[in-house]
CSV table of C-alpha atoms and ligand atoms in Angstrom, one decimal:
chain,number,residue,atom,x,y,z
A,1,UNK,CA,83.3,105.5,119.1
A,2,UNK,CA,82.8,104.4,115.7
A,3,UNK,CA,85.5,103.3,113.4
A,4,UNK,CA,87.0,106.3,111.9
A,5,UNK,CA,86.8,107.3,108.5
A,6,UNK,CA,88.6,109.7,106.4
A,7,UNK,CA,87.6,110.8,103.3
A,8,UNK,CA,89.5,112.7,100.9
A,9,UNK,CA,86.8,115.3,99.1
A,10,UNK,CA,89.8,117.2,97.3
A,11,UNK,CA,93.1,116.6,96.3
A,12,UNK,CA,95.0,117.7,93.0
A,13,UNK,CA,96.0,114.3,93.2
A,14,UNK,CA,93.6,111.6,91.4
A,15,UNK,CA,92.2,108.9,93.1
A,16,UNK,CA,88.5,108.8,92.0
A,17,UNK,CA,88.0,109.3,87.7
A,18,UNK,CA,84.8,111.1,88.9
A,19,UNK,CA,86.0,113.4,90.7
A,20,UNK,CA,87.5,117.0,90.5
A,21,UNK,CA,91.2,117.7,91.4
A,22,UNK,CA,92.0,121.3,91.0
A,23,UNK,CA,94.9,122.3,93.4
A,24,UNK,CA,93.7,122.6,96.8
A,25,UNK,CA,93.1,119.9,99.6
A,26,UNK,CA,90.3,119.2,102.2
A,27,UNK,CA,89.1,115.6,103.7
A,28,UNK,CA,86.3,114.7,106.0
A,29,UNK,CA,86.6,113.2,109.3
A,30,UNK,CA,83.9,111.3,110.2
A,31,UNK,CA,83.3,108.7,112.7
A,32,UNK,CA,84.5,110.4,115.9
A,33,UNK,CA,82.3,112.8,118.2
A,34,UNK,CA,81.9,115.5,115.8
A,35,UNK,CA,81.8,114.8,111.9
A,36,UNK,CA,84.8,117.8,110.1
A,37,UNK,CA,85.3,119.2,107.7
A,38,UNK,CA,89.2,119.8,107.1
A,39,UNK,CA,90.0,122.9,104.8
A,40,UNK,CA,87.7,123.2,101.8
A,41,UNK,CA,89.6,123.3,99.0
A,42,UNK,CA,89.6,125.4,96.0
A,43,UNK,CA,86.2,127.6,95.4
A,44,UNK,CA,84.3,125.3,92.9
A,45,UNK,CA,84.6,121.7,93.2
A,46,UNK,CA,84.0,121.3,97.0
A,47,UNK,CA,80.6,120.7,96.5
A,48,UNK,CA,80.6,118.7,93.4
A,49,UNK,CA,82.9,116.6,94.5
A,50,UNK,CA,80.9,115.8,98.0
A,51,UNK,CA,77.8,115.1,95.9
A,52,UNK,CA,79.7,112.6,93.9
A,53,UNK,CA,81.2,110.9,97.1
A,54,UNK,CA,76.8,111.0,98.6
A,55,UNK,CA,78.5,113.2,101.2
A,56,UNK,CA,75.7,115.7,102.8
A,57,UNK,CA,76.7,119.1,103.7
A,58,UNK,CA,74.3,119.3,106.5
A,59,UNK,CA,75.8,116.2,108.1
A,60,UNK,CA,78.7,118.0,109.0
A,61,UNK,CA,78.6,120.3,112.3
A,62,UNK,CA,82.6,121.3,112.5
A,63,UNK,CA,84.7,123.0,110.3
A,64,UNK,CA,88.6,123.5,111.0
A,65,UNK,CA,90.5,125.9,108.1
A,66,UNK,CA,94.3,125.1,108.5
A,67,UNK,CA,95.6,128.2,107.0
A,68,UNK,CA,94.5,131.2,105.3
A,69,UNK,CA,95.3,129.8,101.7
A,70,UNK,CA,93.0,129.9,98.9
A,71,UNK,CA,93.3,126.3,98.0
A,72,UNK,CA,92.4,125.9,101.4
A,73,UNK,CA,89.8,128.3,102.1
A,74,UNK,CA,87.9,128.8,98.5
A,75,UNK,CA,85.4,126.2,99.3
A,76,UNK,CA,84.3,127.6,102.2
A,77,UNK,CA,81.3,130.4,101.3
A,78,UNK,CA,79.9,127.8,99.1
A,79,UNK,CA,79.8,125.4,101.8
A,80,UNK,CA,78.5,127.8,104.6
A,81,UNK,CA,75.3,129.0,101.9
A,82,UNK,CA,74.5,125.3,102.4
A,83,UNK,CA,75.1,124.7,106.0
A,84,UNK,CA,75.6,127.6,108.0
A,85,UNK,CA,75.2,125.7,111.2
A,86,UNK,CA,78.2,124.6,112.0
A,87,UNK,CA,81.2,125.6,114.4
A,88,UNK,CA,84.3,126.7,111.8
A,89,UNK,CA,88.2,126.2,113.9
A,90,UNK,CA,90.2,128.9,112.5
A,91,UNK,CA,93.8,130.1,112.9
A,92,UNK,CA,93.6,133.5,115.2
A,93,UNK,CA,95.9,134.9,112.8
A,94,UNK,CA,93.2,135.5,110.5
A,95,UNK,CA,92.0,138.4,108.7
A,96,UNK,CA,89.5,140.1,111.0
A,97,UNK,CA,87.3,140.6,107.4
A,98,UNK,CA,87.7,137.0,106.7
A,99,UNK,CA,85.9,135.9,110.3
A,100,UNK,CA,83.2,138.7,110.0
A,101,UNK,CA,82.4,136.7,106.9
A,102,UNK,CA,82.2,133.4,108.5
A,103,UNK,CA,79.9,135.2,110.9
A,104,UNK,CA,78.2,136.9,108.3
A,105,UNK,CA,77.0,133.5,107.0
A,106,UNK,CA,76.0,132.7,110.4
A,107,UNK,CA,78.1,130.1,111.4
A,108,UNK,CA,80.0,129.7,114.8
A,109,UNK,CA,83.8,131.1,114.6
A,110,UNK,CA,86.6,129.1,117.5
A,111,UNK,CA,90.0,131.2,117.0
A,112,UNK,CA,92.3,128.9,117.4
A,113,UNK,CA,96.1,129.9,119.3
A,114,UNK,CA,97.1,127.1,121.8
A,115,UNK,CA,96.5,123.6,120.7
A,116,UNK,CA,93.2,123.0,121.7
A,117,UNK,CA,90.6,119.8,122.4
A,118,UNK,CA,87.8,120.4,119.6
A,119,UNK,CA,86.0,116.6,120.5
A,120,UNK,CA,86.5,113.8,121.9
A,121,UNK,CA,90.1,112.4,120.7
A,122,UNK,CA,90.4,115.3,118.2
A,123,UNK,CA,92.4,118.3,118.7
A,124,UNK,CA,94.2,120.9,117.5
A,125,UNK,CA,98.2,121.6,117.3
A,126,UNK,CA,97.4,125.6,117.6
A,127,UNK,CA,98.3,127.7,115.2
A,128,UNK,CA,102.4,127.0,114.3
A,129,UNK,CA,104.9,128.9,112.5
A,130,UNK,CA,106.2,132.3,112.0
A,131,UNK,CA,105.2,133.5,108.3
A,132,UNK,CA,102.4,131.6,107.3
A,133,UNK,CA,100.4,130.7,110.4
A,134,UNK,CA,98.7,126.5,110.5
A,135,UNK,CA,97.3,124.7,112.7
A,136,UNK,CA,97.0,120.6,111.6
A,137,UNK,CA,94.6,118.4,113.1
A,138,UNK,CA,94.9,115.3,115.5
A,139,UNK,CA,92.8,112.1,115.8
A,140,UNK,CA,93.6,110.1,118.5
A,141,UNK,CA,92.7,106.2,118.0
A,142,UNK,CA,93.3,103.5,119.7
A,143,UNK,CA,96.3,102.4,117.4
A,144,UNK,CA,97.6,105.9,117.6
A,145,UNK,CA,97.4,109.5,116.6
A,146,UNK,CA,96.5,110.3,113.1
A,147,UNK,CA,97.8,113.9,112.4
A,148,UNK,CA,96.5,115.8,108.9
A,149,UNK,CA,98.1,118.3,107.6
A,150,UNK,CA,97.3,121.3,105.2
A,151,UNK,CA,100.2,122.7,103.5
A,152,UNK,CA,102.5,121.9,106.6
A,153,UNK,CA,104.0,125.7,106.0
A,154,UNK,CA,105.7,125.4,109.5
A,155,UNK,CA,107.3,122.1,108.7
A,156,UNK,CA,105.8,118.9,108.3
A,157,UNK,CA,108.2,117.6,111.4
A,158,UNK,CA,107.9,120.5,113.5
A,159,UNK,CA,103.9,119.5,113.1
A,160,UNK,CA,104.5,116.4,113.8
A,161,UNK,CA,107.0,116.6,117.1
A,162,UNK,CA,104.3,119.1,118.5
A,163,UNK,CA,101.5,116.2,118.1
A,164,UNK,CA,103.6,114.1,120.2
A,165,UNK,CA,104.6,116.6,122.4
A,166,UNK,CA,100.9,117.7,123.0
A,167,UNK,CA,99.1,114.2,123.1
A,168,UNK,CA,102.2,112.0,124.3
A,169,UNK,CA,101.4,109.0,122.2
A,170,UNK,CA,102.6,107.4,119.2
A,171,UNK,CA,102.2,108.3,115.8
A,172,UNK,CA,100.2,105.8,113.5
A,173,UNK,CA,100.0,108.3,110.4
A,174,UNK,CA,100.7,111.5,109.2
A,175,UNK,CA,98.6,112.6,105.7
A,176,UNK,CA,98.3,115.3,104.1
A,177,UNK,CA,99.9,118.2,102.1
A,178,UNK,CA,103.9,118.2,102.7
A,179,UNK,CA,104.8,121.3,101.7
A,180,UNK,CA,108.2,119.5,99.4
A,181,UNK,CA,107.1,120.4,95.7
A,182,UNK,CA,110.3,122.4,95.6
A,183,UNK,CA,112.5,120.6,98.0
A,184,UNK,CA,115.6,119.0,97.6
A,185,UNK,CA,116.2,115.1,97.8
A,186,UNK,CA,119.2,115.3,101.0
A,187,UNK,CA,116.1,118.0,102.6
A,188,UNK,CA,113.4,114.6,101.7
A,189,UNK,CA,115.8,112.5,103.2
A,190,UNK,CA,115.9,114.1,106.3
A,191,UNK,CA,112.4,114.6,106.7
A,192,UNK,CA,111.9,111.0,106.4
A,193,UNK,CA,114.5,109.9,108.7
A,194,UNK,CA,112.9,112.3,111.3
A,195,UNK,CA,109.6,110.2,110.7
A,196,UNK,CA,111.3,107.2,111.5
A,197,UNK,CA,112.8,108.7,114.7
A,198,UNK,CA,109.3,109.8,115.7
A,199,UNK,CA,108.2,106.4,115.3
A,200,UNK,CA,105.4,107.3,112.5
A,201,UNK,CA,104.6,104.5,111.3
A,202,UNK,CA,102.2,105.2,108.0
A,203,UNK,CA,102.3,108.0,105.9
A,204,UNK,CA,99.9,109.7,103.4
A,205,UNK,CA,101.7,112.4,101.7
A,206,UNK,CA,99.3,114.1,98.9
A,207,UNK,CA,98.3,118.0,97.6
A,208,UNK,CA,101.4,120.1,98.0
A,209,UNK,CA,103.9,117.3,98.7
A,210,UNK,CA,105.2,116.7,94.9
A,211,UNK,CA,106.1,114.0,93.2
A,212,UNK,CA,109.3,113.5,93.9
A,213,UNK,CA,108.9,113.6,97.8
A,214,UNK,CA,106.2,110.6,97.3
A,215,UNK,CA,108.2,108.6,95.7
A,216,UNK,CA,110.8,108.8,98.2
A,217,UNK,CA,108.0,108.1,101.1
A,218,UNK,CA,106.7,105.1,99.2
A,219,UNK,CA,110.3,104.1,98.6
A,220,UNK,CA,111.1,103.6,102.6
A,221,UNK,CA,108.1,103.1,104.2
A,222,UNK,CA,106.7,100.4,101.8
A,223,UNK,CA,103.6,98.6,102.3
A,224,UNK,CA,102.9,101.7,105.4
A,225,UNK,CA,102.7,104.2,102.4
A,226,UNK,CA,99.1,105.7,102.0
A,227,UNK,CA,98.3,106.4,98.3
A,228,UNK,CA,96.2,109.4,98.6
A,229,UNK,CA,94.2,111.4,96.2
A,230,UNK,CA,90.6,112.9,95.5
A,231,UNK,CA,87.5,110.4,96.6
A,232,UNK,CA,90.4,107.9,98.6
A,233,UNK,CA,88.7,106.7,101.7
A,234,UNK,CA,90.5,105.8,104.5
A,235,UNK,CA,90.1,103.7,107.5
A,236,UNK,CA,91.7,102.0,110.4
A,237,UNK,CA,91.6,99.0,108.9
A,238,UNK,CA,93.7,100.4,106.6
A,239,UNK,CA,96.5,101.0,109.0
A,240,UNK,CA,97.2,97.4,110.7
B,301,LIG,ZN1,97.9,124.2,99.8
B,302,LIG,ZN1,99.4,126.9,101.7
């Protein structure tokens, strides 16, 4: 395997001056078996933002949508008119109209309910939650699983105590959106004590996390806080 890569392709958090950061999330996985697409954020800067990061939409042959969610999902079509030829992961939860477009476009559709092995050392949590259903993604490396998150709708801890529960191994990061915009700071202070507990041992909170929330991560987990934001590449070397 090569050394994994993540690359952050759109955040509404900046990173990159270059690049677009309307609200909405999606990052690249590259360097396992399969290279993936995670969620595509908002319709419109998807693709200008991967031309800016020399990213090629034909190099990618997996999509996974975490949840049904515009900021999610808007980048999608616009994607799939330049590379229908891929395989796109998606909650089984779905709209039914929603996957006859995805088929429509001629790409390959994988409902997703269990958790489920997409490539070598990545899988899926299944789809969680009872309103708004999610699955998250998980990389396993050989430090430890990496676990991404969309909007983390069925609780960023519940996501991360089913990693662990499916895969059995320790956590070396969790990133992603957080779902804590809103939240109050004694509801923060649990979540991160729960990450401690879990033993996760970097974090990369970003999209719908909020401010507040990040500075409380940064705050307790130090120099093992992951600044995150549109163009931010990361890499195992990253997390030693
Ligand atoms: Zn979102
Ligand atoms: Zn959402």
């Amino acid at each position: 395997m090569e050394d994994i890569n993540i690359t952050i392709v759109c955040d509404n958090n900046p990173y990159k001056e270059e690049l677009e950061t309307g609200w909405g999330f999606s990052c690249l996985i590259g360097g396992t078996e399969r290279t993936i697409l995670f969620d595509t954020g908002p319709g419109g800067s998807l693709l200008s933002n991967m031309e800016k990061l020399a990213i090629e939409p034909s190099g990618i042959d997996t999509v996974v949508l975490s949840h049904i969610h515009p900021d999610h999902t808007g980048g999608l079509e616009s994607f799939l008119e330049k590379n229908p030829d891929v395989t796109v992961y998606l909650p089984v939860s779905f709209p039914t109209k929603f996957k006859d477009n995805v088929h429509k476009c001629g790409a390959q559709v994988v409902e997703v309910e269990q958790a489920m092995k997409i490539c070598t050392n990545v899988h899926s949590t299944g789809q969680l939650g009872r309103w708004i259903r999610e699955q998250a993604l998980i990389i396993r490396a050989e430090e430890g699983l990496i676990v991404i998150t969309g909007c983390a709708h069925p609780g960023i801890v519940n996501i991360v105590k089913a990693a662990k529960d499916l895969m059995k191994e320790d956590i070396l990061l969790v990133m992603g959106g957080f779902h804590l915009e809103w939240a109050i700071r004694g509801k923060i202070d649990k979540i991160i004590s729960s990450f401690k507990q879990l033993g996760v041992r970097y974090v990369g909170p970003c999209h719908c996390t909020g401010e507040k929330a990040k500075n409380l991560f940064e705050e307790h987990f130090g120099r093992n806080y992951v600044n995150i934001g549109a163009g931010k590449i990361i890499t195992l070397a990253d997390l030693q």
